[in-house]
Amino acid sequence: MVDTRAVAAAGKGAIEIGGRRFAWAIAGEGPPLLLVNGYAATAADWDPTFLGGLAEGFEVICPDNRGLGDSDLGEVEEVTIDAMAADLEAMLDALGIERLPAVGWSMGGFVAQRLALRAPDRVTALALLGTDPGGERAVLADPAIWTSLTDRSGTPREQASRLIALLFPPALAPRMDREFGDLVATAQAQLSTVALRAQEEAMAAWHVTAQEPPQSPPPTLVLHGEGDVVIPAPNAGALANLWNGGCELFPGAGHGFMAQEPRRVANLVRGLLA
């Protein structure tokens, strides 16, 4: 059950879905644009320049996936990529939005794809950032990378340093760690281990189950860091083929390429939507 009366104003909103809270934040003004974040990330974690670039022409809706930010986890066994896409449908219903473009990064790209497959009439365009097609089409990272990504040992500051080293190329990671490591550590300290494990299982299932190709794909753009070690760059071509879309790689960029070239990425996404 969705309680649409719970929708709030002033840049934030929430609804009740089956007794649990599902929340989002909003930036900018204009036609709506859905922006879905990845594993262990909340609506508050987007690079501000990238988000600002999108918000110059759109009302950007940034959900908190289950168990993160202001969204409740609910039943752990129900956390799947499909269930997270269903949350987005419920949110759009509550907001009275019938159709909009969707942008997804990393795990958020899984969710955005799933939304476009579940509700093809609702997704007018699709921008897939640093993500993969799932199933046998996906090119997986080295297992050691996955182990490091999901390692919750050590202090939040140590966890932040490990994460930054995965998101950015070696030449850039030390500077990013010095400048933003404390902020990332604060965010890491607030994460629920139970919710993260649920997301990890959802991602593992995404890579086991074959994803059906879209019958009539929306205009799609695939963007990817050439040096991405979390979701390797060969996934970009596989995604572009699956969704019959355009593809652009960012040389010298890693998984967090939107923070390396935020204005360029925002402009490319806005160009697709224009």
CSV table of N, CA and C in Angstrom, one decimal, residues 82-246:
chain,number,residue,atom,x,y,z
A,82,ASP,N,14.6,-5.9,-9.0
A,82,ASP,CA,13.3,-5.7,-9.5
A,82,ASP,C,12.4,-5.0,-8.4
A,83,ALA,N,12.6,-5.4,-7.1
A,83,ALA,CA,11.9,-4.7,-6.1
A,83,ALA,C,12.3,-3.2,-5.9
A,84,MET,N,13.5,-2.9,-6.1
A,84,MET,CA,14.0,-1.5,-6.1
A,84,MET,C,13.4,-0.7,-7.2
A,85,ALA,N,13.2,-1.4,-8.4
A,85,ALA,CA,12.5,-0.7,-9.5
A,85,ALA,C,11.1,-0.5,-9.2
A,86,ALA,N,10.5,-1.5,-8.5
A,86,ALA,CA,9.1,-1.3,-8.1
A,86,ALA,C,8.9,-0.1,-7.2
A,87,ASP,N,9.8,0.1,-6.3
A,87,ASP,CA,9.8,1.2,-5.4
A,87,ASP,C,9.8,2.5,-6.2
A,88,LEU,N,10.5,2.6,-7.3
A,88,LEU,CA,10.5,3.8,-8.1
A,88,LEU,C,9.2,4.0,-8.8
A,89,GLU,N,8.6,2.9,-9.2
A,89,GLU,CA,7.2,3.1,-9.8
A,89,GLU,C,6.2,3.6,-8.8
A,90,ALA,N,6.3,3.1,-7.6
A,90,ALA,CA,5.4,3.6,-6.5
A,90,ALA,C,5.7,5.1,-6.2
A,91,MET,N,6.9,5.5,-6.2
A,91,MET,CA,7.3,6.9,-6.0
A,91,MET,C,6.7,7.8,-7.1
A,92,LEU,N,6.9,7.3,-8.4
A,92,LEU,CA,6.4,8.1,-9.5
A,92,LEU,C,4.9,8.2,-9.5
A,93,ASP,N,4.2,7.1,-9.1
A,93,ASP,CA,2.7,7.2,-8.9
A,93,ASP,C,2.4,8.2,-7.9
A,94,ALA,N,3.1,8.2,-6.8
A,94,ALA,CA,2.8,9.2,-5.7
A,94,ALA,C,3.0,10.6,-6.1
A,95,LEU,N,4.0,10.8,-7.0
A,95,LEU,CA,4.3,12.2,-7.5
A,95,LEU,C,3.5,12.6,-8.6
A,96,GLY,N,2.7,11.7,-9.2
A,96,GLY,CA,1.8,12.0,-10.3
A,96,GLY,C,2.6,12.1,-11.6
A,97,ILE,N,3.8,11.4,-11.7
A,97,ILE,CA,4.6,11.5,-12.9
A,97,ILE,C,4.4,10.2,-13.8
A,98,GLU,N,3.9,10.4,-15.0
A,98,GLU,CA,3.6,9.3,-15.8
A,98,GLU,C,4.8,8.9,-16.6
A,99,ARG,N,5.6,9.8,-17.1
A,99,ARG,CA,6.8,9.5,-18.0
A,99,ARG,C,7.9,10.5,-17.6
A,100,LEU,N,9.1,9.9,-17.7
A,100,LEU,CA,10.3,10.7,-17.5
A,100,LEU,C,11.6,10.0,-17.9
A,101,PRO,N,12.7,10.7,-18.2
A,101,PRO,CA,13.9,10.0,-18.4
A,101,PRO,C,14.6,9.5,-17.1
A,102,ALA,N,15.4,8.4,-17.2
A,102,ALA,CA,16.0,7.8,-16.1
A,102,ALA,C,17.5,7.7,-16.3
A,103,VAL,N,18.3,8.1,-15.3
A,103,VAL,CA,19.7,8.0,-15.3
A,103,VAL,C,20.1,7.1,-14.1
A,104,GLY,N,21.0,6.1,-14.3
A,104,GLY,CA,21.4,5.2,-13.3
A,104,GLY,C,22.9,5.0,-13.3
A,105,TRP,N,23.5,5.0,-12.2
A,105,TRP,CA,25.0,4.8,-12.1
A,105,TRP,C,25.2,3.5,-11.3
A,106,SER,N,26.1,2.6,-11.8
A,106,SER,CA,26.5,1.4,-11.1
A,106,SER,C,25.3,0.5,-10.8
A,107,MET,N,25.1,0.1,-9.6
A,107,MET,CA,23.9,-0.6,-9.2
A,107,MET,C,22.6,0.1,-9.6
A,108,GLY,N,22.6,1.5,-9.5
A,108,GLY,CA,21.5,2.3,-9.9
A,108,GLY,C,21.2,2.1,-11.4
A,109,GLY,N,22.2,1.8,-12.2
A,109,GLY,CA,22.0,1.4,-13.6
A,109,GLY,C,21.2,0.1,-13.8
A,110,PHE,N,21.5,-0.8,-12.9
A,110,PHE,CA,20.7,-2.1,-12.9
A,110,PHE,C,19.2,-1.7,-12.7
A,111,VAL,N,19.0,-0.9,-11.7
A,111,VAL,CA,17.6,-0.6,-11.3
A,111,VAL,C,16.9,0.2,-12.4
A,112,ALA,N,17.7,1.2,-13.0
A,112,ALA,CA,17.1,2.0,-14.1
A,112,ALA,C,16.7,1.1,-15.3
A,113,GLN,N,17.6,0.1,-15.6
A,113,GLN,CA,17.3,-0.8,-16.7
A,113,GLN,C,16.0,-1.6,-16.4
A,114,ARG,N,16.0,-2.1,-15.1
A,114,ARG,CA,14.8,-2.9,-14.7
A,114,ARG,C,13.5,-2.1,-14.8
A,115,LEU,N,13.6,-0.8,-14.4
A,115,LEU,CA,12.4,0.0,-14.5
A,115,LEU,C,12.0,0.2,-15.9
A,116,ALA,N,12.9,0.4,-16.8
A,116,ALA,CA,12.6,0.5,-18.2
A,116,ALA,C,12.0,-0.8,-18.8
A,117,LEU,N,12.4,-1.9,-18.3
A,117,LEU,CA,11.8,-3.2,-18.7
A,117,LEU,C,10.4,-3.5,-18.1
A,118,ARG,N,10.3,-3.1,-16.8
A,118,ARG,CA,9.0,-3.3,-16.1
A,118,ARG,C,7.9,-2.3,-16.6
A,119,ALA,N,8.3,-1.1,-16.9
A,119,ALA,CA,7.4,-0.1,-17.3
A,119,ALA,C,7.9,0.7,-18.5
A,120,PRO,N,8.0,0.1,-19.7
A,120,PRO,CA,8.6,0.7,-20.8
A,120,PRO,C,7.9,2.0,-21.3
A,121,ASP,N,6.6,2.2,-21.0
A,121,ASP,CA,5.9,3.4,-21.4
A,121,ASP,C,6.3,4.6,-20.5
A,122,ARG,N,6.9,4.3,-19.3
A,122,ARG,CA,7.2,5.4,-18.4
A,122,ARG,C,8.6,6.0,-18.6
A,123,VAL,N,9.5,5.3,-19.2
A,123,VAL,CA,10.9,5.7,-19.3
A,123,VAL,C,11.1,6.2,-20.7
A,124,THR,N,11.2,7.6,-20.9
A,124,THR,CA,11.3,8.2,-22.2
A,124,THR,C,12.8,8.2,-22.7
A,125,ALA,N,13.7,8.1,-21.9
A,125,ALA,CA,15.2,8.0,-22.3
A,125,ALA,C,15.9,7.4,-21.1
A,126,LEU,N,17.1,6.8,-21.5
A,126,LEU,CA,17.9,6.1,-20.5
A,126,LEU,C,19.3,6.4,-20.6
A,127,ALA,N,20.0,6.9,-19.5
A,127,ALA,CA,21.4,7.1,-19.5
A,127,ALA,C,22.0,6.2,-18.5
A,128,LEU,N,22.9,5.4,-18.9
A,128,LEU,CA,23.5,4.3,-18.1
A,128,LEU,C,25.0,4.6,-17.9
A,129,LEU,N,25.3,4.9,-16.6
A,129,LEU,CA,26.6,5.3,-16.2
A,129,LEU,C,27.4,4.3,-15.5
A,130,GLY,N,28.5,3.8,-16.0
A,130,GLY,CA,29.3,2.9,-15.2
A,130,GLY,C,28.6,1.7,-14.7
A,131,THR,N,27.8,1.0,-15.6
A,131,THR,CA,27.0,-0.1,-15.2
A,131,THR,C,27.1,-1.3,-16.1
A,132,ASP,N,26.3,-2.3,-16.0
A,132,ASP,CA,26.5,-3.5,-16.8
A,132,ASP,C,25.1,-4.1,-17.1
A,133,PRO,N,25.0,-5.0,-18.2
A,133,PRO,CA,23.7,-5.5,-18.6
A,133,PRO,C,23.2,-6.7,-17.8
A,134,GLY,N,24.0,-7.2,-16.8
A,134,GLY,CA,23.5,-8.3,-16.0
A,134,GLY,C,23.6,-9.6,-16.8
A,135,GLY,N,23.4,-10.7,-16.1
A,135,GLY,CA,23.4,-12.1,-16.7
A,135,GLY,C,24.7,-12.4,-17.3
A,136,GLU,N,24.6,-13.2,-18.3
A,136,GLU,CA,25.8,-13.7,-19.0
A,136,GLU,C,26.5,-12.6,-19.9
A,137,ARG,N,25.8,-11.6,-20.2
A,137,ARG,CA,26.4,-10.5,-21.0
A,137,ARG,C,27.4,-9.6,-20.1
A,138,ALA,N,27.2,-9.7,-18.8
A,138,ALA,CA,28.1,-8.8,-18.0
A,138,ALA,C,29.5,-9.3,-17.9
A,139,VAL,N,30.4,-8.4,-17.9
A,139,VAL,CA,31.8,-8.6,-17.7
A,139,VAL,C,32.1,-8.3,-16.2
A,140,LEU,N,32.4,-9.3,-15.4
A,140,LEU,CA,32.6,-9.0,-14.0
A,140,LEU,C,34.0,-8.6,-13.6
A,141,ALA,N,34.1,-7.8,-12.5
A,141,ALA,CA,35.4,-7.4,-12.0
A,141,ALA,C,36.2,-8.6,-11.4
A,142,ASP,N,37.5,-8.3,-11.2
A,142,ASP,CA,38.3,-9.3,-10.5
A,142,ASP,C,37.7,-9.5,-9.1
A,143,PRO,N,37.6,-10.8,-8.7
A,143,PRO,CA,37.0,-11.1,-7.4
A,143,PRO,C,37.7,-10.3,-6.2
A,144,ALA,N,38.9,-9.9,-6.4
A,144,ALA,CA,39.6,-9.2,-5.3
A,144,ALA,C,39.0,-7.8,-5.2
A,145,ILE,N,38.6,-7.2,-6.3
A,145,ILE,CA,38.0,-5.9,-6.3
A,145,ILE,C,36.6,-5.9,-5.6
A,146,TRP,N,35.8,-7.0,-5.9
A,146,TRP,CA,34.6,-7.1,-5.2
A,146,TRP,C,34.8,-7.3,-3.7
A,147,THR,N,35.8,-8.1,-3.3
A,147,THR,CA,36.1,-8.3,-1.9
A,147,THR,C,36.5,-6.9,-1.2
A,148,SER,N,37.3,-6.1,-1.9
A,148,SER,CA,37.6,-4.8,-1.3
A,148,SER,C,36.4,-3.9,-1.2
A,149,LEU,N,35.6,-3.9,-2.3
A,149,LEU,CA,34.4,-3.0,-2.3
A,149,LEU,C,33.5,-3.3,-1.1
A,150,THR,N,33.3,-4.6,-0.8
A,150,THR,CA,32.3,-5.0,0.2
A,150,THR,C,33.0,-5.2,1.6
A,151,ASP,N,34.2,-4.9,1.7
A,151,ASP,CA,35.0,-5.1,3.0
A,151,ASP,C,34.5,-4.0,4.0
A,152,ARG,N,33.9,-4.4,5.1
A,152,ARG,CA,33.5,-3.4,6.1
A,152,ARG,C,34.4,-3.4,7.3
A,153,SER,N,35.6,-4.0,7.2
A,153,SER,CA,36.5,-4.0,8.3
A,153,SER,C,37.2,-2.6,8.5
A,154,GLY,N,37.8,-2.4,9.7
A,154,GLY,CA,38.5,-1.2,9.9
A,154,GLY,C,37.6,0.0,10.3
A,155,THR,N,38.2,1.1,10.4
A,155,THR,CA,37.5,2.3,10.8
A,155,THR,C,36.7,2.9,9.6
A,156,PRO,N,35.7,3.7,9.8
A,156,PRO,CA,35.1,4.4,8.6
A,156,PRO,C,36.1,5.1,7.7
A,157,ARG,N,37.1,5.7,8.3
A,157,ARG,CA,38.1,6.4,7.5
A,157,ARG,C,38.9,5.4,6.6
A,158,GLU,N,39.2,4.3,7.2
A,158,GLU,CA,39.9,3.2,6.4
A,158,GLU,C,39.0,2.7,5.3
A,159,GLN,N,37.8,2.5,5.6
A,159,GLN,CA,36.8,2.1,4.6
A,159,GLN,C,36.7,3.1,3.5
A,160,ALA,N,36.7,4.4,3.8
A,160,ALA,CA,36.7,5.5,2.8
A,160,ALA,C,37.9,5.4,1.9
A,161,SER,N,39.0,5.2,2.5
A,161,SER,CA,40.2,5.1,1.6
A,161,SER,C,40.2,4.0,0.6
A,162,ARG,N,39.7,2.8,1.1
A,162,ARG,CA,39.6,1.7,0.2
A,162,ARG,C,38.6,2.0,-0.9
A,163,LEU,N,37.5,2.6,-0.6
A,163,LEU,CA,36.5,2.9,-1.6
A,163,LEU,C,37.0,3.9,-2.6
A,164,ILE,N,37.6,5.0,-2.2
A,164,ILE,CA,38.1,6.0,-3.1
A,164,ILE,C,39.2,5.4,-4.0
A,165,ALA,N,40.0,4.4,-3.5
A,165,ALA,CA,41.0,3.8,-4.3
A,165,ALA,C,40.3,2.9,-5.4
A,166,LEU,N,39.1,2.5,-5.2
A,166,LEU,CA,38.4,1.7,-6.2
A,166,LEU,C,37.7,2.6,-7.2
A,167,LEU,N,37.2,3.8,-6.8
A,167,LEU,CA,36.4,4.7,-7.6
A,167,LEU,C,37.3,5.5,-8.6
A,168,PHE,N,38.5,5.7,-8.3
A,168,PHE,CA,39.3,6.6,-9.1
A,168,PHE,C,40.7,6.0,-9.5
A,169,PRO,N,41.2,6.4,-10.6
A,169,PRO,CA,42.5,5.8,-11.0
A,169,PRO,C,43.6,6.1,-10.0
A,170,PRO,N,44.7,5.3,-10.0
A,170,PRO,CA,45.8,5.5,-9.1
A,170,PRO,C,46.4,6.9,-9.0
A,171,ALA,N,46.5,7.5,-10.1
A,171,ALA,CA,47.1,8.8,-10.2
A,171,ALA,C,46.2,9.9,-9.5
A,172,LEU,N,45.0,9.7,-9.4
A,172,LEU,CA,44.0,10.7,-8.8
A,172,LEU,C,43.6,10.3,-7.4
A,173,ALA,N,43.5,9.0,-7.1
A,173,ALA,CA,42.9,8.6,-5.8
A,173,ALA,C,43.6,9.2,-4.6
A,174,PRO,N,44.9,9.3,-4.5
A,174,PRO,CA,45.4,10.0,-3.2
A,174,PRO,C,44.9,11.4,-3.0
A,175,ARG,N,44.8,12.2,-4.1
A,175,ARG,CA,44.3,13.5,-3.9
A,175,ARG,C,42.9,13.6,-3.5
A,176,MET,N,42.1,12.7,-4.1
A,176,MET,CA,40.7,12.6,-3.8
A,176,MET,C,40.5,12.2,-2.3
A,177,ASP,N,41.4,11.3,-1.9
A,177,ASP,CA,41.3,10.8,-0.5
A,177,ASP,C,41.6,11.9,0.5
A,178,ARG,N,42.6,12.7,0.2
A,178,ARG,CA,43.0,13.8,1.0
A,178,ARG,C,41.9,14.9,1.1
A,179,GLU,N,41.2,15.1,0.0
A,179,GLU,CA,40.2,16.2,-0.1
A,179,GLU,C,38.9,15.8,0.4
A,180,PHE,N,38.5,14.5,0.2
A,180,PHE,CA,37.1,14.1,0.4
A,180,PHE,C,37.0,12.9,1.3
A,181,GLY,N,38.2,12.3,1.8
A,181,GLY,CA,38.1,11.1,2.6
A,181,GLY,C,37.3,11.2,3.8
A,182,ASP,N,37.4,12.4,4.5
A,182,ASP,CA,36.7,12.6,5.8
A,182,ASP,C,35.2,12.6,5.5
A,183,LEU,N,34.8,13.2,4.4
A,183,LEU,CA,33.3,13.3,4.1
A,183,LEU,C,32.8,11.9,3.8
A,184,VAL,N,33.6,11.1,3.0
A,184,VAL,CA,33.2,9.8,2.7
A,184,VAL,C,33.1,8.9,3.9
A,185,ALA,N,34.1,9.1,4.9
A,185,ALA,CA,34.1,8.4,6.1
A,185,ALA,C,32.9,8.6,6.9
A,186,THR,N,32.4,9.9,7.0
A,186,THR,CA,31.2,10.2,7.7
A,186,THR,C,30.0,9.5,7.1
A,187,ALA,N,29.9,9.4,5.8
A,187,ALA,CA,28.9,8.7,5.1
A,187,ALA,C,28.9,7.2,5.4
A,188,GLN,N,30.2,6.7,5.4
A,188,GLN,CA,30.3,5.2,5.6
A,188,GLN,C,29.9,4.8,7.0
A,189,ALA,N,30.1,5.7,7.9
A,189,ALA,CA,29.8,5.4,9.3
A,189,ALA,C,28.3,5.3,9.5
A,190,GLN,N,27.5,5.8,8.6
A,190,GLN,CA,26.0,5.8,8.8
A,190,GLN,C,25.3,4.7,8.1
A,191,LEU,N,26.1,3.9,7.3
A,191,LEU,CA,25.5,2.8,6.5
A,191,LEU,C,25.2,1.6,7.4
A,192,SER,N,24.1,0.9,7.0
A,192,SER,CA,23.6,-0.3,7.7
A,192,SER,C,24.3,-1.5,7.0
A,193,THR,N,25.0,-2.3,7.8
A,193,THR,CA,25.7,-3.5,7.3
A,193,THR,C,24.6,-4.5,6.7
A,194,VAL,N,23.5,-4.6,7.4
A,194,VAL,CA,22.4,-5.5,6.9
A,194,VAL,C,21.9,-5.0,5.5
A,195,ALA,N,21.7,-3.7,5.4
A,195,ALA,CA,21.2,-3.2,4.1
A,195,ALA,C,22.3,-3.4,3.0
A,196,LEU,N,23.5,-3.2,3.3
A,196,LEU,CA,24.6,-3.4,2.3
A,196,LEU,C,24.7,-4.9,1.9
A,197,ARG,N,24.5,-5.8,2.8
A,197,ARG,CA,24.6,-7.2,2.4
A,197,ARG,C,23.4,-7.5,1.6
A,198,ALA,N,22.2,-6.9,1.8
A,198,ALA,CA,21.0,-7.2,1.0
A,198,ALA,C,21.3,-6.7,-0.4
A,199,GLN,N,21.9,-5.5,-0.5
A,199,GLN,CA,22.2,-5.0,-1.9
A,199,GLN,C,23.2,-5.9,-2.6
A,200,GLU,N,24.2,-6.4,-1.8
A,200,GLU,CA,25.2,-7.3,-2.5
A,200,GLU,C,24.6,-8.5,-3.0
A,201,GLU,N,23.6,-9.1,-2.3
A,201,GLU,CA,22.9,-10.2,-2.8
A,201,GLU,C,22.0,-9.9,-4.0
A,202,ALA,N,21.5,-8.7,-4.0
A,202,ALA,CA,20.7,-8.3,-5.1
A,202,ALA,C,21.5,-8.2,-6.4
A,203,MET,N,22.7,-7.6,-6.2
A,203,MET,CA,23.6,-7.5,-7.4
A,203,MET,C,24.1,-8.8,-7.8
A,204,ALA,N,24.4,-9.7,-6.9
A,204,ALA,CA,24.8,-11.1,-7.3
A,204,ALA,C,23.8,-11.8,-8.1
A,205,ALA,N,22.5,-11.6,-7.7
A,205,ALA,CA,21.4,-12.2,-8.4
A,205,ALA,C,21.3,-11.6,-9.8
A,206,TRP,N,21.5,-10.3,-9.9
A,206,TRP,CA,21.4,-9.6,-11.2
A,206,TRP,C,22.4,-10.2,-12.2
A,207,HIS,N,23.6,-10.7,-11.7
A,207,HIS,CA,24.6,-11.2,-12.6
A,207,HIS,C,24.4,-12.7,-12.9
A,208,VAL,N,23.5,-13.3,-12.2
A,208,VAL,CA,23.2,-14.7,-12.4
A,208,VAL,C,22.0,-14.9,-13.4
A,209,THR,N,21.0,-14.0,-13.3
A,209,THR,CA,19.8,-14.1,-14.0
A,209,THR,C,19.9,-13.4,-15.4
A,210,ALA,N,19.6,-14.1,-16.4
A,210,ALA,CA,19.7,-13.4,-17.8
A,210,ALA,C,18.6,-12.3,-17.8
A,211,GLN,N,19.0,-11.2,-18.4
A,211,GLN,CA,18.1,-10.1,-18.5
A,211,GLN,C,17.6,-10.1,-19.9
A,212,GLU,N,16.2,-10.0,-20.0
A,212,GLU,CA,15.6,-10.0,-21.4
A,212,GLU,C,15.9,-8.7,-22.1
A,213,PRO,N,16.1,-8.8,-23.4
A,213,PRO,CA,16.4,-7.5,-24.1
A,213,PRO,C,15.1,-6.7,-24.3
A,214,PRO,N,15.2,-5.4,-24.3
A,214,PRO,CA,14.0,-4.6,-24.5
A,214,PRO,C,13.4,-4.7,-25.8
A,215,GLN,N,12.1,-4.8,-25.9
A,215,GLN,CA,11.4,-4.9,-27.2
A,215,GLN,C,11.4,-3.6,-28.0
A,216,SER,N,11.3,-2.5,-27.3
A,216,SER,CA,11.4,-1.2,-28.0
A,216,SER,C,12.1,-0.2,-27.1
A,217,PRO,N,13.4,-0.3,-27.1
A,217,PRO,CA,14.2,0.5,-26.2
A,217,PRO,C,14.1,2.0,-26.4
A,218,PRO,N,14.1,2.8,-25.3
A,218,PRO,CA,14.0,4.2,-25.4
A,218,PRO,C,15.4,4.7,-25.9
A,219,PRO,N,15.5,6.0,-26.3
A,219,PRO,CA,16.8,6.5,-26.6
A,219,PRO,C,17.8,6.4,-25.5
A,220,THR,N,18.9,5.8,-25.7
A,220,THR,CA,19.8,5.4,-24.6
A,220,THR,C,21.2,5.8,-24.9
A,221,LEU,N,21.9,6.3,-23.8
A,221,LEU,CA,23.3,6.7,-23.9
A,221,LEU,C,24.0,5.9,-22.8
A,222,VAL,N,25.1,5.3,-23.2
A,222,VAL,CA,26.0,4.6,-22.2
A,222,VAL,C,27.3,5.4,-22.1
A,223,LEU,N,27.6,5.7,-20.8
A,223,LEU,CA,28.9,6.4,-20.5
A,223,LEU,C,29.7,5.6,-19.5
A,224,HIS,N,31.0,5.5,-19.7
A,224,HIS,CA,31.8,4.6,-18.8
A,224,HIS,C,33.2,5.1,-18.8
A,225,GLY,N,33.8,5.0,-17.6
A,225,GLY,CA,35.2,5.2,-17.4
A,225,GLY,C,36.1,4.1,-18.0
A,226,GLU,N,37.0,4.5,-18.8
A,226,GLU,CA,37.9,3.5,-19.5
A,226,GLU,C,38.7,2.7,-18.5
A,227,GLY,N,39.0,3.3,-17.4
A,227,GLY,CA,39.8,2.6,-16.4
A,227,GLY,C,39.0,2.0,-15.2
A,228,ASP,N,37.7,1.8,-15.4
A,228,ASP,CA,36.9,1.3,-14.3
A,228,ASP,C,37.3,-0.1,-13.9
A,229,VAL,N,37.6,-0.3,-12.6
A,229,VAL,CA,37.9,-1.6,-12.2
A,229,VAL,C,36.7,-2.3,-11.4
A,230,VAL,N,35.7,-1.5,-11.1
A,230,VAL,CA,34.6,-2.1,-10.4
A,230,VAL,C,33.6,-2.7,-11.3
A,231,ILE,N,33.2,-2.0,-12.4
A,231,ILE,CA,32.4,-2.5,-13.5
A,231,ILE,C,33.3,-2.3,-14.8
A,232,PRO,N,34.0,-3.3,-15.3
A,232,PRO,CA,34.9,-3.0,-16.3
A,232,PRO,C,34.3,-2.4,-17.6
A,233,ALA,N,35.1,-1.7,-18.3
A,233,ALA,CA,34.7,-0.9,-19.5
A,233,ALA,C,34.1,-1.7,-20.6
A,234,PRO,N,34.5,-3.0,-20.8
A,234,PRO,CA,33.8,-3.8,-21.9
A,234,PRO,C,32.3,-3.9,-21.7
A,235,ASN,N,31.8,-3.7,-20.5
A,235,ASN,CA,30.3,-3.7,-20.3
A,235,ASN,C,29.6,-2.6,-21.1
A,236,ALA,N,30.3,-1.5,-21.4
A,236,ALA,CA,29.7,-0.4,-22.1
A,236,ALA,C,29.2,-0.8,-23.5
A,237,GLY,N,30.1,-1.5,-24.2
A,237,GLY,CA,29.7,-1.9,-25.5
A,237,GLY,C,28.6,-2.9,-25.5
A,238,ALA,N,28.6,-3.8,-24.5
A,238,ALA,CA,27.5,-4.8,-24.3
A,238,ALA,C,26.2,-4.1,-24.0
A,239,LEU,N,26.2,-3.1,-23.2
A,239,LEU,CA,25.0,-2.3,-22.9
A,239,LEU,C,24.5,-1.6,-24.1
A,240,ALA,N,25.4,-0.9,-24.8
A,240,ALA,CA,25.0,-0.2,-26.0
A,240,ALA,C,24.3,-1.1,-27.0
A,241,ASN,N,24.9,-2.3,-27.2
A,241,ASN,CA,24.3,-3.3,-28.1
A,241,ASN,C,22.9,-3.7,-27.6
A,242,LEU,N,22.8,-4.0,-26.3
A,242,LEU,CA,21.5,-4.5,-25.8
A,242,LEU,C,20.4,-3.4,-25.9
A,243,TRP,N,20.8,-2.2,-25.6
A,243,TRP,CA,19.8,-1.1,-25.6
A,243,TRP,C,19.8,-0.3,-26.9
A,244,ASN,N,20.6,-0.7,-27.9
A,244,ASN,CA,20.6,0.0,-29.2
A,244,ASN,C,20.9,1.5,-29.0
A,245,GLY,N,21.9,1.7,-28.1
A,245,GLY,CA,22.2,3.1,-27.8
A,245,GLY,C,23.6,3.6,-28.2
A,246,GLY,N,23.8,4.8,-27.9
A,246,GLY,CA,25.2,5.4,-28.1
A,246,GLY,C,26.1,5.1,-27.0
